[in-house]
Amino acid sequence: MSTPQPPGDPEPTRPPAPLLPTATDPAEPERAPSPAQEPAPAPIEDADRPSTWQPLLYLRIVILLLVVAYAIAFVAQNTNRIPVDFVFWTAKVRLIWEILLLLVIGLVGGILLSQLHRHRRRARLAKKAGQSPDSGTHVGRRDKAEGKPR
């Protein structure tokens, strides 16, 4: 057992443990290693120490701040009221809301078109393989591994 040390003093170093003999004498009984022969704790590795300079982290923070500043400036510059004709009625809305509405319509349309394309491609692959499109097989599907179940 070690004696307590004041907070500022480092732990005293232990003398190196004597090497154990490789050949044992059959006349001597085996002894368990004493606590003094325990290996010293491994030094702290560089991976455990925090780094003070992380250029990629600071670059990401700067890019994020620039994107946020651009978004704020974009909204601030597009506050003019414009008339929008919704076929059955007309409304005066701020330009930024029209831009955001068109962005949402574009995202939803892109998702729906990609699903339609995927469905048609799977049906075409199933037809080439000689199966009905709704046979339940997953032709062309690459998200599952093939093999024997465990």
CSV table of C-alpha atoms in Angstrom, one decimal:
chain,number,residue,atom,x,y,z
A,1,MET,CA,0.0,0.0,0.0
A,2,SER,CA,1.4,3.5,-0.8
A,3,THR,CA,1.5,6.3,1.6
A,4,PRO,CA,-0.7,9.4,0.9
A,5,GLN,CA,1.1,12.2,-0.8
A,6,PRO,CA,0.3,15.9,-0.9
A,7,PRO,CA,-1.6,17.0,-4.0
A,8,GLY,CA,1.4,18.8,-5.6
A,9,ASP,CA,3.9,16.0,-5.1
A,10,PRO,CA,4.1,13.2,-7.8
A,11,GLU,CA,3.8,9.6,-6.7
A,12,PRO,CA,7.2,8.2,-5.8
A,13,THR,CA,8.6,5.8,-8.4
A,14,ARG,CA,9.0,2.2,-7.6
A,15,PRO,CA,12.2,0.4,-8.1
A,16,PRO,CA,12.1,-2.0,-11.1
A,17,ALA,CA,10.8,-5.4,-10.2
A,18,PRO,CA,13.3,-8.2,-10.3
A,19,LEU,CA,13.1,-10.6,-13.2
A,20,LEU,CA,11.5,-13.9,-12.4
A,21,PRO,CA,13.6,-17.0,-13.1
A,22,THR,CA,12.6,-18.8,-16.3
A,23,ALA,CA,13.4,-22.3,-15.0
A,24,THR,CA,11.9,-23.4,-11.8
A,25,ASP,CA,13.6,-25.6,-9.3
A,26,PRO,CA,11.3,-28.6,-8.6
A,27,ALA,CA,12.4,-28.5,-5.0
A,28,GLU,CA,11.1,-24.9,-4.5
A,29,PRO,CA,7.4,-24.4,-4.3
A,30,GLU,CA,5.9,-21.8,-6.7
A,31,ARG,CA,5.2,-18.4,-5.1
A,32,ALA,CA,2.6,-15.9,-6.1
A,33,PRO,CA,4.0,-12.6,-7.2
A,34,SER,CA,4.1,-10.1,-4.4
A,35,PRO,CA,2.3,-6.7,-4.7
A,36,ALA,CA,5.6,-5.0,-5.1
A,37,GLN,CA,6.0,-6.9,-8.4
A,38,GLU,CA,2.8,-5.5,-10.0
A,39,PRO,CA,3.4,-3.7,-13.3
A,40,ALA,CA,3.4,0.1,-13.1
A,41,PRO,CA,0.4,1.8,-14.7
A,42,ALA,CA,0.7,2.6,-18.4
A,43,PRO,CA,1.4,6.2,-19.2
A,44,ILE,CA,-1.4,8.3,-20.6
A,45,GLU,CA,-1.5,8.1,-24.3
A,46,ASP,CA,-1.7,11.0,-26.7
A,47,ALA,CA,-5.2,10.0,-27.7
A,48,ASP,CA,-6.5,10.5,-24.2
A,49,ARG,CA,-5.1,14.0,-23.9
A,50,PRO,CA,-7.3,16.9,-25.2
A,51,SER,CA,-5.8,18.8,-28.2
A,52,THR,CA,-5.5,22.5,-27.9
A,53,TRP,CA,-5.5,23.3,-31.6
A,54,GLN,CA,-8.1,21.6,-33.8
A,55,PRO,CA,-8.1,23.4,-37.2
A,56,LEU,CA,-10.9,21.3,-38.7
A,57,LEU,CA,-13.2,22.1,-35.7
A,58,TYR,CA,-12.6,25.8,-36.1
A,59,LEU,CA,-13.1,25.6,-39.8
A,60,ARG,CA,-16.4,23.9,-39.4
A,61,ILE,CA,-17.5,26.5,-36.8
A,62,VAL,CA,-16.5,29.4,-39.1
A,63,ILE,CA,-18.4,27.8,-42.1
A,64,LEU,CA,-21.5,27.3,-39.8
A,65,LEU,CA,-21.4,30.9,-38.7
A,66,LEU,CA,-21.1,32.1,-42.3
A,67,VAL,CA,-24.1,30.0,-43.4
A,68,VAL,CA,-26.2,31.3,-40.5
A,69,ALA,CA,-25.2,34.9,-41.3
A,70,TYR,CA,-26.1,34.3,-45.0
A,71,ALA,CA,-29.5,32.9,-44.0
A,72,ILE,CA,-30.2,35.8,-41.8
A,73,ALA,CA,-29.2,38.3,-44.5
A,74,PHE,CA,-31.3,36.4,-47.1
A,75,VAL,CA,-34.4,36.6,-44.9
A,76,ALA,CA,-33.8,40.2,-44.1
A,77,GLN,CA,-33.4,41.2,-47.8
A,78,ASN,CA,-36.6,39.3,-48.9
A,79,THR,CA,-39.2,40.9,-46.7
A,80,ASN,CA,-41.0,42.8,-49.5
A,81,ARG,CA,-44.7,42.1,-49.8
A,82,ILE,CA,-45.8,40.7,-53.2
A,83,PRO,CA,-49.1,39.5,-54.5
A,84,VAL,CA,-49.3,35.7,-55.0
A,85,ASP,CA,-52.1,34.3,-57.1
A,86,PHE,CA,-53.2,30.8,-55.8
A,87,VAL,CA,-55.7,30.3,-58.7
A,88,PHE,CA,-58.8,30.6,-56.5
A,89,TRP,CA,-57.6,33.6,-54.4
A,90,THR,CA,-54.8,36.1,-54.3
A,91,ALA,CA,-52.8,36.9,-51.2
A,92,LYS,CA,-50.1,39.4,-50.4
A,93,VAL,CA,-47.3,37.6,-48.7
A,94,ARG,CA,-43.6,38.4,-48.0
A,95,LEU,CA,-41.2,37.2,-50.7
A,96,ILE,CA,-39.4,35.0,-48.2
A,97,TRP,CA,-42.5,32.9,-47.6
A,98,GLU,CA,-43.0,32.4,-51.3
A,99,ILE,CA,-39.4,31.2,-51.7
A,100,LEU,CA,-39.8,28.8,-48.7
A,101,LEU,CA,-43.1,27.5,-50.1
A,102,LEU,CA,-41.5,26.8,-53.5
A,103,LEU,CA,-38.6,25.1,-51.7
A,104,VAL,CA,-40.9,22.8,-49.8
A,105,ILE,CA,-42.9,22.0,-53.0
A,106,GLY,CA,-39.7,21.2,-54.8
A,107,LEU,CA,-38.5,18.9,-52.0
A,108,VAL,CA,-41.8,17.0,-51.8
A,109,GLY,CA,-41.9,16.7,-55.6
A,110,GLY,CA,-38.3,15.4,-55.7
A,111,ILE,CA,-39.1,12.8,-53.1
A,112,LEU,CA,-42.2,11.6,-54.9
A,113,LEU,CA,-40.5,11.5,-58.3
A,114,SER,CA,-37.6,9.4,-56.9
A,115,GLN,CA,-40.1,6.9,-55.4
A,116,LEU,CA,-41.9,6.7,-58.8
A,117,HIS,CA,-38.6,6.1,-60.6
A,118,ARG,CA,-37.5,3.5,-58.1
A,119,HIS,CA,-40.9,1.7,-58.4
A,120,ARG,CA,-40.6,1.7,-62.2
A,121,ARG,CA,-37.0,0.5,-62.2
A,122,ARG,CA,-37.9,-2.4,-59.9
A,123,ALA,CA,-40.8,-3.4,-62.1
A,124,ARG,CA,-38.6,-3.3,-65.2
A,125,LEU,CA,-35.9,-5.5,-63.5
A,126,ALA,CA,-38.6,-8.0,-62.4
A,127,LYS,CA,-40.0,-8.1,-65.9
A,128,LYS,CA,-36.5,-8.8,-67.3
A,129,ALA,CA,-36.1,-11.6,-64.8
A,130,GLY,CA,-39.4,-13.2,-65.9
A,131,GLN,CA,-41.3,-12.5,-62.8
A,132,SER,CA,-44.4,-10.5,-62.1
A,133,PRO,CA,-43.6,-7.1,-60.5
A,134,ASP,CA,-45.6,-8.0,-57.4
A,135,SER,CA,-44.2,-11.5,-56.8
A,136,GLY,CA,-42.6,-10.4,-53.5
A,137,THR,CA,-39.0,-10.9,-54.6
A,138,HIS,CA,-36.6,-8.1,-54.2
A,139,VAL,CA,-34.8,-8.0,-57.6
A,140,GLY,CA,-32.1,-5.3,-57.7
A,141,ARG,CA,-32.3,-4.5,-54.0
A,142,ARG,CA,-28.9,-4.0,-52.6
A,143,ASP,CA,-29.6,-3.2,-49.0
A,144,LYS,CA,-29.6,-6.8,-47.7
A,145,ALA,CA,-26.8,-9.2,-47.8
A,146,GLU,CA,-27.3,-12.6,-49.4
A,147,GLY,CA,-26.3,-15.7,-47.6
A,148,LYS,CA,-27.5,-18.5,-45.3
A,149,PRO,CA,-29.4,-17.5,-42.2
A,150,ARG,CA,-27.7,-18.3,-38.9
